[in-house]
Coordinates of C-alpha atoms (C1' of nucleotides) in Angstrom, one line a residue:
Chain A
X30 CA 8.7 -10.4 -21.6
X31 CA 12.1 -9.7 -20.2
X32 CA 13.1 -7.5 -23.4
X33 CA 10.2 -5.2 -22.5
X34 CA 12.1 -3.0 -20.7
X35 CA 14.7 -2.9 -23.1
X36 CA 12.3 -0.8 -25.4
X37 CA 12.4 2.7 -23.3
X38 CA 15.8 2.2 -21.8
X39 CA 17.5 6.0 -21.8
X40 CA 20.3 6.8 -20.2
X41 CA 20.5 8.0 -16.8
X42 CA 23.0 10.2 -14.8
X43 CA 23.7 8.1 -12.1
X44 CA 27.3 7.6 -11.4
X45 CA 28.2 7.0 -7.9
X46 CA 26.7 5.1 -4.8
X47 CA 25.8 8.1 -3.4
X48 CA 24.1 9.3 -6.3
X49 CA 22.1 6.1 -6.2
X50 CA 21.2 6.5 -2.4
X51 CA 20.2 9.8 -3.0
X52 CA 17.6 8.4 -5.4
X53 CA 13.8 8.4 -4.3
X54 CA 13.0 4.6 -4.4
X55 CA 10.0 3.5 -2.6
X56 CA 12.8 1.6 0.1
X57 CA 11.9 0.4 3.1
X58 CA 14.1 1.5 5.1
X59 CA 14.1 5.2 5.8
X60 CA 17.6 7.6 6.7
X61 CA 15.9 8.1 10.4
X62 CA 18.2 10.7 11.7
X63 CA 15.9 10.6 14.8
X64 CA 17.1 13.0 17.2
X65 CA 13.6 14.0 19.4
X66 CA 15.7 12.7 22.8
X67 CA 17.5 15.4 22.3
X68 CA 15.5 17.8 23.3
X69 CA 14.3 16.2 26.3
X70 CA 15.6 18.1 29.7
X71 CA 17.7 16.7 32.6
X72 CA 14.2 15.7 34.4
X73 CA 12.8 14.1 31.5
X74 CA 15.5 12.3 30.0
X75 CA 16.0 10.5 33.8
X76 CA 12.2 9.9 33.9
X77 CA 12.9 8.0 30.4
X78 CA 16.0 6.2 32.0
X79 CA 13.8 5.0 34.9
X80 CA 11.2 3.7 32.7
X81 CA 13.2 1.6 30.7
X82 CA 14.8 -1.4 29.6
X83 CA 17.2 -2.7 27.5
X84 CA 16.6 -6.2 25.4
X85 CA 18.2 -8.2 22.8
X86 CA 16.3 -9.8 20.6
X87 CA 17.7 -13.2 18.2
X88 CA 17.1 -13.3 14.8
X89 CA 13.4 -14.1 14.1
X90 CA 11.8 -13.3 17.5
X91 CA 9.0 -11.0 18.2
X92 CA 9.6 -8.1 19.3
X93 CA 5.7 -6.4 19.4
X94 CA 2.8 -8.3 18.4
X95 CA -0.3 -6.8 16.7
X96 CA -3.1 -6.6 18.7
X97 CA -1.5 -7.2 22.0
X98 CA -1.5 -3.7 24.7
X99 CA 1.3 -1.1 23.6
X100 CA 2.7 -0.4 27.2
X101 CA 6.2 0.4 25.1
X102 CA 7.4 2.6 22.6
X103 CA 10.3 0.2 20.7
X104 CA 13.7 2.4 20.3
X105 CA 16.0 0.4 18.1
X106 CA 19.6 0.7 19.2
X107 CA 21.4 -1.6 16.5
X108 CA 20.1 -4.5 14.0
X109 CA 17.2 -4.7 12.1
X110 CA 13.6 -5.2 12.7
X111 CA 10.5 -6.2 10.3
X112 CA 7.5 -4.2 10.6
X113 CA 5.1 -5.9 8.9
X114 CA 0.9 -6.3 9.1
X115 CA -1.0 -9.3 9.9
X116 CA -4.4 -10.3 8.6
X117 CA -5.6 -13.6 8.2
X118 CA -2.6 -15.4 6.7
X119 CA -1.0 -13.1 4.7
X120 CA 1.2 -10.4 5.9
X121 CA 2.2 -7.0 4.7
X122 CA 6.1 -5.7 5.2
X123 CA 5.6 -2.1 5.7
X124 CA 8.7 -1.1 6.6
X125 CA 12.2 -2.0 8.0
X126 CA 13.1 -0.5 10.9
X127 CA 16.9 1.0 11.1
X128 CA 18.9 1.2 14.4
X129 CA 17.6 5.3 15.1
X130 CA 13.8 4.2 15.1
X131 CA 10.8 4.5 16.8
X132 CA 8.3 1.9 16.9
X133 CA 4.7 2.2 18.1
X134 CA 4.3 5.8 17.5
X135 CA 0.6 4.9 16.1
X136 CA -0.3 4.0 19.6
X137 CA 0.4 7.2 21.2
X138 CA -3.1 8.4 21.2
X139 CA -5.1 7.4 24.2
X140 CA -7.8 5.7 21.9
X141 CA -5.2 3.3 20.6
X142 CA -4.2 0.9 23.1
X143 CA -2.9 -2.2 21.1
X144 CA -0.3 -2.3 18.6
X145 CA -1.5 -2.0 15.2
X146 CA 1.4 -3.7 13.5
X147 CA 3.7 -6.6 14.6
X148 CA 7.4 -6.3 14.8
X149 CA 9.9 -8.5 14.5
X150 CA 13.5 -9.5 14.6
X151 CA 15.3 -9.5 10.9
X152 CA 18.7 -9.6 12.8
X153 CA 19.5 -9.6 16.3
X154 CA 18.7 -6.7 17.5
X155 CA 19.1 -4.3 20.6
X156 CA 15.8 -2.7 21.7
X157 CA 15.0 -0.4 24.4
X158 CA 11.6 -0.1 25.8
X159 CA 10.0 2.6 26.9
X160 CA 7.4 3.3 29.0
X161 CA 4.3 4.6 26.4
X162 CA 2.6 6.3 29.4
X163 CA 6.1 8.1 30.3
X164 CA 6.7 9.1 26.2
X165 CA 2.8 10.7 26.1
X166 CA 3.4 12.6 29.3
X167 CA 6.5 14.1 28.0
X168 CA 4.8 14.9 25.1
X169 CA 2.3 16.4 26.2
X170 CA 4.8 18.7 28.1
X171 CA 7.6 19.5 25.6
X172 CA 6.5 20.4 22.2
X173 CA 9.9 20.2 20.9
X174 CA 10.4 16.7 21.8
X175 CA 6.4 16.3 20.2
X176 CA 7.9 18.1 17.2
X177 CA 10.7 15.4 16.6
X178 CA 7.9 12.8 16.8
X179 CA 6.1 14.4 14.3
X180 CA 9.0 14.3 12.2
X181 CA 9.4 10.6 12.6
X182 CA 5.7 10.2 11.6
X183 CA 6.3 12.1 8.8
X184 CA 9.0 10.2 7.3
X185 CA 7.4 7.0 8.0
X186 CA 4.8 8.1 6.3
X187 CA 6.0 9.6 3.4
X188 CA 9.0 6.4 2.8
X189 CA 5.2 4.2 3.4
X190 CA 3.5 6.0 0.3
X191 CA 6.2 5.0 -2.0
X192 CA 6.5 1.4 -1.1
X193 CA 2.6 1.7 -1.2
X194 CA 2.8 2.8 -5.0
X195 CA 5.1 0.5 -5.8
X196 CA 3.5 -2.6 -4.4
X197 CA 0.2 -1.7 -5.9
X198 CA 1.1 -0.6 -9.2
X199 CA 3.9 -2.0 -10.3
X200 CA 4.6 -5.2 -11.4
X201 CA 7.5 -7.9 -10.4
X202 CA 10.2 -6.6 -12.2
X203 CA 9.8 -2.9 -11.0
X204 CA 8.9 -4.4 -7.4
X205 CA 12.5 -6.5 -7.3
X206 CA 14.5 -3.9 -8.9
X207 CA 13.0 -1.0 -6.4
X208 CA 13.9 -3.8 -3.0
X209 CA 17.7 -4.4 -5.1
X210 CA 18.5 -1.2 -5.0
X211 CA 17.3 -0.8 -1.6
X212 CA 19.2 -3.1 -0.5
X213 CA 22.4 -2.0 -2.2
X214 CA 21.9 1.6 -1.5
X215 CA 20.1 2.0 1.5
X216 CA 21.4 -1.1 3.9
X217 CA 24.6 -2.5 2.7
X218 CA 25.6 0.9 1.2
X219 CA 27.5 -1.2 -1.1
X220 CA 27.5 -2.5 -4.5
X221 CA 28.8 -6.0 -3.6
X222 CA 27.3 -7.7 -0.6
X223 CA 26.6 -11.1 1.3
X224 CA 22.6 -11.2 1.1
X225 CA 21.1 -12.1 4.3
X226 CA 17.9 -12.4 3.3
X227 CA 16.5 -15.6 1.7
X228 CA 14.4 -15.7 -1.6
X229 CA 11.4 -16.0 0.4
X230 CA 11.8 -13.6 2.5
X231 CA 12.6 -10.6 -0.5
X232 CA 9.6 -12.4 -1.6
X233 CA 7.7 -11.3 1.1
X234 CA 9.3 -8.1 0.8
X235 CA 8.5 -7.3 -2.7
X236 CA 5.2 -8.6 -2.5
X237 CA 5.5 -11.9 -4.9
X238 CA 6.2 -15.4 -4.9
X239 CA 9.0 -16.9 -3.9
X240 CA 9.0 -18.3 -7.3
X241 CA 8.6 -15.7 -9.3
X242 CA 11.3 -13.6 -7.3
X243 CA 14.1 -16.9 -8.3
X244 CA 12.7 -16.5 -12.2
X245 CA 13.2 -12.7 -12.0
X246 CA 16.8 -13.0 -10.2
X247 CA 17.8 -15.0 -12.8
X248 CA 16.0 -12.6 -15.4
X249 CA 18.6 -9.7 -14.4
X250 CA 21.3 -12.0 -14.1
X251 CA 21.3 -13.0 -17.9
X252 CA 20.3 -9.3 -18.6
X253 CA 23.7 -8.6 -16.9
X254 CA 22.2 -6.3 -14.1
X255 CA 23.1 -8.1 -11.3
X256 CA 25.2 -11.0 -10.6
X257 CA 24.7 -13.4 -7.5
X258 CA 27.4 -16.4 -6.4
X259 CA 26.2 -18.2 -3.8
X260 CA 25.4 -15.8 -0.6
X261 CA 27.2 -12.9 -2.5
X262 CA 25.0 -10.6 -4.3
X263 CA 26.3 -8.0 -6.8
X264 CA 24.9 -4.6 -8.2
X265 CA 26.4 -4.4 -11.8
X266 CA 23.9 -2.3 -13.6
X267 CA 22.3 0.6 -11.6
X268 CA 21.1 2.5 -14.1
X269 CA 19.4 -0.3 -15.5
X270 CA 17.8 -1.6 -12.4
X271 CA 16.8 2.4 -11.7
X272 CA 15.0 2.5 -15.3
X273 CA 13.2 -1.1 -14.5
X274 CA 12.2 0.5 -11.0
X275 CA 10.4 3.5 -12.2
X276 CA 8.7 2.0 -15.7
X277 CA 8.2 -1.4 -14.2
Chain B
X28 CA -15.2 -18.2 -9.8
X29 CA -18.2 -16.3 -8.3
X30 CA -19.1 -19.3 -6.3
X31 CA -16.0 -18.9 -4.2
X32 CA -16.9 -17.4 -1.5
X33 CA -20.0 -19.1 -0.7
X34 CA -18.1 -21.7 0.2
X35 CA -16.8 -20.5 3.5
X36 CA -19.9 -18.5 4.5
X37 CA -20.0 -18.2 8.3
X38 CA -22.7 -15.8 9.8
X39 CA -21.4 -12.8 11.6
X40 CA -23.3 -11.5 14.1
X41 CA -23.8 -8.2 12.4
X42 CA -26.6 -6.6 13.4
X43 CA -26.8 -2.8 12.7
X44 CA -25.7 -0.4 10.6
X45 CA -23.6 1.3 13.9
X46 CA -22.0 -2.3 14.2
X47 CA -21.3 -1.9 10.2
X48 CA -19.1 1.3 11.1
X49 CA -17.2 0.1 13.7
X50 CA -16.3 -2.5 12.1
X51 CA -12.6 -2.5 10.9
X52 CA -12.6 -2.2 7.1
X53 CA -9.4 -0.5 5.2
X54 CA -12.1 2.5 4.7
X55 CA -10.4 5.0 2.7
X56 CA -12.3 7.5 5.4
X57 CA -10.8 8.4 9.1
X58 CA -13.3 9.2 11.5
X59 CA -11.2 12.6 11.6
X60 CA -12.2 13.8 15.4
X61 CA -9.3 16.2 15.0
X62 CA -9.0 18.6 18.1
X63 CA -6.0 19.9 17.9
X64 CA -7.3 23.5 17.5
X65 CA -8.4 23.1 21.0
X66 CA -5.3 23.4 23.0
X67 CA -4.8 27.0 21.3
X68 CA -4.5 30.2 23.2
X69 CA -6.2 32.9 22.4
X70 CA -2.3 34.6 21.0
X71 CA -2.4 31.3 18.6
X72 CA -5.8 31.4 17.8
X73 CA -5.3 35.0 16.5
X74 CA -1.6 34.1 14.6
X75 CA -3.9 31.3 12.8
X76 CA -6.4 34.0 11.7
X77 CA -4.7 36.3 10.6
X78 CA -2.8 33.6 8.2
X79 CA -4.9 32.0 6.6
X80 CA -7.9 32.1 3.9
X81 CA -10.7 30.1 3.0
X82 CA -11.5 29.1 -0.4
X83 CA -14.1 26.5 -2.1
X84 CA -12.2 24.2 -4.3
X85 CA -15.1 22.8 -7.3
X86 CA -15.2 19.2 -8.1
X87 CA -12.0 18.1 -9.5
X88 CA -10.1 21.0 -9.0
X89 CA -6.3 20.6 -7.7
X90 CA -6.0 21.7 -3.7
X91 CA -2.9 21.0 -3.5
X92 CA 0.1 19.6 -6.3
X93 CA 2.6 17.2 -5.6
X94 CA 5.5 18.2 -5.9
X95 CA 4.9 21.9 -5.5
X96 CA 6.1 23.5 -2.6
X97 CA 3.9 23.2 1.2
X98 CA 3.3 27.1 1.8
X99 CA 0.2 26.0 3.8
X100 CA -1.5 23.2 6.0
X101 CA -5.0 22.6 4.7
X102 CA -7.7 22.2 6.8
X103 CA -11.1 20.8 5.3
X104 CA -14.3 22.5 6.3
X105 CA -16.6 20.8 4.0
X106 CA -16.9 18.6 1.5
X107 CA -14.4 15.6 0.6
X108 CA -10.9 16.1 -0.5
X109 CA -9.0 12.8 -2.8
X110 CA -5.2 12.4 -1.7
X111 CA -3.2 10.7 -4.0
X112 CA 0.5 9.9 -5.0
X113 CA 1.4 10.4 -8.2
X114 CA 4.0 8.3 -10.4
X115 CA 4.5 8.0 -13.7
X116 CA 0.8 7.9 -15.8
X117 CA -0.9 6.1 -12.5
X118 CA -2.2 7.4 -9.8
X119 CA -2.5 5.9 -6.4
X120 CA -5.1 7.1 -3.9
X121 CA -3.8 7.4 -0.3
X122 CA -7.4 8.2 1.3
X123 CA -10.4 10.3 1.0
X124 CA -10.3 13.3 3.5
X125 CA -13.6 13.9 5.1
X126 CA -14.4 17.3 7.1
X127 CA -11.7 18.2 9.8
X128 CA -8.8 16.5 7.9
X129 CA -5.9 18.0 7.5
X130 CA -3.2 17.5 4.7
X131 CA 0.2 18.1 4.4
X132 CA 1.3 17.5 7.6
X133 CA 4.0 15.5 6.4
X134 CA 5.4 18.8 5.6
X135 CA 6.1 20.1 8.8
X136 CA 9.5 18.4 9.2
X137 CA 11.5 21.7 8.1
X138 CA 13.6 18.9 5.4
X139 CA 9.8 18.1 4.1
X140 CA 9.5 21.6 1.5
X141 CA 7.1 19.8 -0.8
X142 CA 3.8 18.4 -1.4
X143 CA 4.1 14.5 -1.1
X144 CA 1.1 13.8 -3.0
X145 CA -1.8 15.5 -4.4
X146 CA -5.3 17.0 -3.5
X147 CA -8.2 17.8 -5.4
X148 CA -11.9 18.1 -4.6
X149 CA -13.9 15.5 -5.1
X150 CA -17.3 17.3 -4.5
X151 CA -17.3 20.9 -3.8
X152 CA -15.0 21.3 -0.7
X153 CA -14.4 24.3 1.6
X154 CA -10.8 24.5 2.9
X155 CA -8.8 26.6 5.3
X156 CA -5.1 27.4 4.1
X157 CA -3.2 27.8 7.2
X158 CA 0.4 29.3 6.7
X159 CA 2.4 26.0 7.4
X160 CA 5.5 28.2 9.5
X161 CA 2.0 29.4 11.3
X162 CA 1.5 25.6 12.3
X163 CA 5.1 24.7 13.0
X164 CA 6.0 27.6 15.1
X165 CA 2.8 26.6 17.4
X166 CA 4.0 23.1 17.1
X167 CA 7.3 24.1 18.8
X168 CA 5.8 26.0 21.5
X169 CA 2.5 24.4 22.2
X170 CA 3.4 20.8 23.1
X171 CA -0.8 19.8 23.5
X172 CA -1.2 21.1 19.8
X173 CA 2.0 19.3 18.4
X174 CA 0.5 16.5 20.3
X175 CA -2.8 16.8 18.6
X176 CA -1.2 16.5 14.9
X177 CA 0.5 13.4 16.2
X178 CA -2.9 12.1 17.1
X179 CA -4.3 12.6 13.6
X180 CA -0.6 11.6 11.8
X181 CA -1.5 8.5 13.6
X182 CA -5.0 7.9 12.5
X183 CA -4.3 8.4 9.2
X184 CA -1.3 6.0 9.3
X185 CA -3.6 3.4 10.9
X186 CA -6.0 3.8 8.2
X187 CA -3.6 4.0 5.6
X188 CA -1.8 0.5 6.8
X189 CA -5.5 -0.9 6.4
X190 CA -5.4 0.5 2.9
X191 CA -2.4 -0.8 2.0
X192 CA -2.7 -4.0 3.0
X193 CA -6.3 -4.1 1.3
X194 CA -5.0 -2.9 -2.0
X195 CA -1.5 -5.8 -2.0
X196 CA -3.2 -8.6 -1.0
X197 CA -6.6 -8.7 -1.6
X198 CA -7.9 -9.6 -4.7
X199 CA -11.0 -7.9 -6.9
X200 CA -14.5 -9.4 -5.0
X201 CA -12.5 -8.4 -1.8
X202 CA -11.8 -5.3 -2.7
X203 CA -14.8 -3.7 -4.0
X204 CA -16.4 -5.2 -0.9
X205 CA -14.4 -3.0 1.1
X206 CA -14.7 0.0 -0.4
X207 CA -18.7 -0.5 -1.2
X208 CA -18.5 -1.0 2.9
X209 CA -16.3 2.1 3.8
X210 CA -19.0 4.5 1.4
X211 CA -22.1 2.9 3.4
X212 CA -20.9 2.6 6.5
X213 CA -18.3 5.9 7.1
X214 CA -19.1 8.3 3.9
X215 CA -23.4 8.1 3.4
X216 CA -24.0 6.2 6.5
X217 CA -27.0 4.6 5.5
X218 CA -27.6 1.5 3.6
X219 CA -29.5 3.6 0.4
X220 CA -27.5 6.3 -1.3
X221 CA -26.4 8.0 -4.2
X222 CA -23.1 6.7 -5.9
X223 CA -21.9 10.1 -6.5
X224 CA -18.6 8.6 -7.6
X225 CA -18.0 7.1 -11.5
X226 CA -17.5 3.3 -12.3
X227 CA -13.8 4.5 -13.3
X228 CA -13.4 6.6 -9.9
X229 CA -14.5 3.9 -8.4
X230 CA -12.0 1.5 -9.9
X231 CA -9.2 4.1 -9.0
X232 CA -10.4 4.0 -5.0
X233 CA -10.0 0.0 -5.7
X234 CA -7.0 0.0 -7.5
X235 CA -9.2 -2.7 -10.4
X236 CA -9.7 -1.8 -13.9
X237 CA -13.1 -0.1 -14.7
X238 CA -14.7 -3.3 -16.5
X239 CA -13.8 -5.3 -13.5
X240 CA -15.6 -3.1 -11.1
X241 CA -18.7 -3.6 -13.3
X242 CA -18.8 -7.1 -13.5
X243 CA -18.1 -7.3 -10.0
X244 CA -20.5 -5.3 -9.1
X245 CA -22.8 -7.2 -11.7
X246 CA -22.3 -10.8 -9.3
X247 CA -22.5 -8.6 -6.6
X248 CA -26.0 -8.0 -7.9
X249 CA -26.6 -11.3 -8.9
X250 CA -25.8 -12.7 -5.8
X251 CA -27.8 -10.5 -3.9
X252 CA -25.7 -8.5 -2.3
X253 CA -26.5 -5.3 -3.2
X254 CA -29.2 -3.2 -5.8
X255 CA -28.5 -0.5 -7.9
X256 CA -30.9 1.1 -9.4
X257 CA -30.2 4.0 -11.7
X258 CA -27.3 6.4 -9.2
X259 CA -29.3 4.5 -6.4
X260 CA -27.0 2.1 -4.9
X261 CA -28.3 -0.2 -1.9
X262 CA -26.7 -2.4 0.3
X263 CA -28.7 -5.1 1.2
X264 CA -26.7 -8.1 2.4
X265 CA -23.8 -6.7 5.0
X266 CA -22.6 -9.9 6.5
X267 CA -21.9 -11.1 2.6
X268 CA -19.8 -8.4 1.9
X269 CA -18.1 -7.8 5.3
X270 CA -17.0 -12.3 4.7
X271 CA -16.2 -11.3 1.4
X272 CA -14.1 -8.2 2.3
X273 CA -12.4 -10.2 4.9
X274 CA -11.9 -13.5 3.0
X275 CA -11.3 -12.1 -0.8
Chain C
dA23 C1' 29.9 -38.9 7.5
dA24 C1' 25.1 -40.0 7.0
dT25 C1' 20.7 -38.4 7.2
dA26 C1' 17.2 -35.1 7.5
dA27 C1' 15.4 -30.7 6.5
dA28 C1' 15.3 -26.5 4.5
dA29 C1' 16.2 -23.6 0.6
dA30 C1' 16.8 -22.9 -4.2
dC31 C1' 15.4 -23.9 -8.6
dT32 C1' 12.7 -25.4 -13.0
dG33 C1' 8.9 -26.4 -16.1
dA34 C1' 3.9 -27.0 -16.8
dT35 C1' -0.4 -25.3 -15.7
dT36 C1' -3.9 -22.4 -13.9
dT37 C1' -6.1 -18.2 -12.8
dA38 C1' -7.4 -13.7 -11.9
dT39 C1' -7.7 -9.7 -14.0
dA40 C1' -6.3 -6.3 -17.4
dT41 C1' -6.7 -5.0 -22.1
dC42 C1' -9.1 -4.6 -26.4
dA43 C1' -12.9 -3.9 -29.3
dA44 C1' -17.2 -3.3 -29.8
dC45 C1' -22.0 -1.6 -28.5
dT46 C1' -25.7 0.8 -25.6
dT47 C1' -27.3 4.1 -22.6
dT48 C1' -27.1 8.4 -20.4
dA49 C1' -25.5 13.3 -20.2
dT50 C1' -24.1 17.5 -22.2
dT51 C1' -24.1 21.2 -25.3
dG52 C1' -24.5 24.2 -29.4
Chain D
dC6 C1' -33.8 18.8 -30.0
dA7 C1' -30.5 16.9 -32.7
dA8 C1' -25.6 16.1 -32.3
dT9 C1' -21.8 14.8 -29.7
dA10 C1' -19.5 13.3 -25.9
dA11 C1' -19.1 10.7 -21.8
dA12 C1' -20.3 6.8 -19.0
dG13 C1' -21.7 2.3 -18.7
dT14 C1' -21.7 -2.4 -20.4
dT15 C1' -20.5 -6.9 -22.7
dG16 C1' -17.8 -10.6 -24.7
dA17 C1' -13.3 -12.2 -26.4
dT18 C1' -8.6 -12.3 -25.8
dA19 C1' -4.1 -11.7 -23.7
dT20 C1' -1.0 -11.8 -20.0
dA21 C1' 1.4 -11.4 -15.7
dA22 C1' 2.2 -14.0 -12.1
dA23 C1' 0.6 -17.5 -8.8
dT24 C1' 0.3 -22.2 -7.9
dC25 C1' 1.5 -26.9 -8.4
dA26 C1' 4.6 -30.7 -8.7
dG27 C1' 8.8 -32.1 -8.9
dT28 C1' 14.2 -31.9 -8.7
dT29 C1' 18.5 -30.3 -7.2
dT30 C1' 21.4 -28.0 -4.0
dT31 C1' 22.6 -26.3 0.3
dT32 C1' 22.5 -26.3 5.2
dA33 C1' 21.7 -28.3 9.6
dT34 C1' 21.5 -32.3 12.8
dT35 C1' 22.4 -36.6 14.9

DNA sequence: AATAAAAACTGATTTATATCAACTTTATTG
DNA sequence: CAATAAAGTTGATATAAATCAGTTTTTATT
């Protein structure tokens, strides 16, 4: 079972951190080099000023809930947030939202009124909040900025599909290994770093048991992958972990 | 194992098959009022003309490759298109494209030079190639257009997070429930139809194994949920499969 | 510092579902 | 119209991973 993927190991030519970010993992978070505000003019970026406020959120506290009106498009200034699905009692991460992002872009169509995804707190977090009825007008007025939201839908989408895949399709060791070297690459942008997350949480992120996700850990710990000492988690073996992601 | 779900039967006050539709299922199929083309002037209506072509696409054929690079937007005039990601041996379907969709927006950001997934026919389809700098030059000057894509980015984000969430956490009865619900209620929309699709296609759209679809389909059967006679597939007890969608 | 509570971990068991190996029926084609 | 291929079906088996039940360790609280 663990020396399955021992089998088809080849070697890869990853050698650097930024090699490794530069990889197409099915991470959660995205780069989000949003820049649409800056094509707003002097008008519309104090019509956005007006219409807005500035929150901090703790750790754990809802930010938007599914199903409640959208009157606000989310702008994360710093921290983290968990975008994540509810129905019935399971819920589905679908993304982490960087500081740079937009949040309730699905609800900018007239015919979509409530949010159609809850968001939440990982970290505190700095939020502004933006009048929806001010961001469709402006929109609807200044297809640059529109074009920069298309953008953002586009990466969302896109960095979606591949978490999509690999929740669906592949199994834990793929799904752990693919939220590892997320983590490593895409938000720590380190090797060695304290993880803030606990197991149940990457649980829920990787779609398994909490369970399962300790059993696995310790999997890639004896296989010398990864090493973890208390809060401190450490990326030994990329390549390895890269090879587990994509056959796993 | 089959007896499951009887045991938290509740009616639903299901009454129609127009109720059926509106229902929220994680159909595969948008409802695809796309209008974008509406807000055009007569100078962009021309430009789009004069680049593009229409071609019919026969069952299975490849519209459009992933990987390959986006020269053009597609626009579907008839028939029904299958987008999928590709990885590795196995294929993941990200939704069935009725008439009016469009695919390969995700290209437009000017970073984006590549299909993200793949499209082929899945009957006989008729599609527009539109020139994709066409598209994103009107984007950048026609802010009612660019706001028209972001309208149908959103729908099919909506639809996809229903997808997703169907194809993670739901298990096997649950899921062929939905699917068997999205093709009566937003594909044939009636509750008597030819299956045009295969046991194995099928089992792609549900992310199951082939042999599980039959069986399931089998208690399905059994249980008097629906009839198939031959290619004629029947629906015959909504409010079953709509609890069992929801609860599997 | 003592106690409670939450998180981390471990082993045994169960379960859903894939896989495998037949076989039957329905299409397709020379 | 036989021959061949493809699709559909069935039962047996394998397996990945969840669940369950319990213990240990860490963190938080009074």
């Amino acid at each position: 079972m663990i020396k399955r993927y021992y089998l088809i190991f080849v070697s890869l030519n990853v050698t650097n951190l930024n090699d490794i970010a530069n990889i197409k993992t099915s991470c959660t978070v995205g780069k989000s080099n949003n820049n649409c505000f800056d094509f707003l003019t002097e008008e519309e970026r104090d019509l956005i000023n007006k219409n807005k406020v500035t929150v901090e959120y703790r750790k754990g506290e809802v930010i938007a809930k599914q199903g409640t009106f959208t009157t606000h498009i989310l702008y994360l200034l710093d921290g983290l947030a968990k975008v994540y699905y509810e129905a019935g009692d399971r819920n589905l991460i679908l993304r982490i939202a960087p500081p740079g992002s937009l949040i309730g872009l699905t609800s900018l169509p007239l015919n979509q009124t409530v949010f159609q995804y809850t968001a939440s707190a990982y970290v505190n977090t700095l939020v502004e909040l933006i009048d929806i009825n001010v961001v469709r007008q402006i929109v609807q007025q200044n297809a640059k900025f529109a074009s920069g939201i298309i953008d953002a839908l586009s990466e969302i989408a896109i960095q979606k599909n591949g978490r999509f895949f690999c929740l669906s399709h592949r199994q834990s060791y793929g799904k752990l290994a693919d939220i590892i070297l997320c983590l490593a690459g895409n938000i720590f942008k380190t090797t060695k770093f304290n993880l803030l997350l606990s197991r149940k949480e990457l649980a829920e992120l990787s779609g398994m048991s909490t369970e399962s996700v300790i059993r696995t850990l310790k999997n890639f710990q004896d296989d010398g992958l990864i090493s973890i000492k208390g809060k401190t988690f450490e990326v030994i073996d990329y390549e390895g972990l890269m090879k587990i992601c994509q056959l796993g």
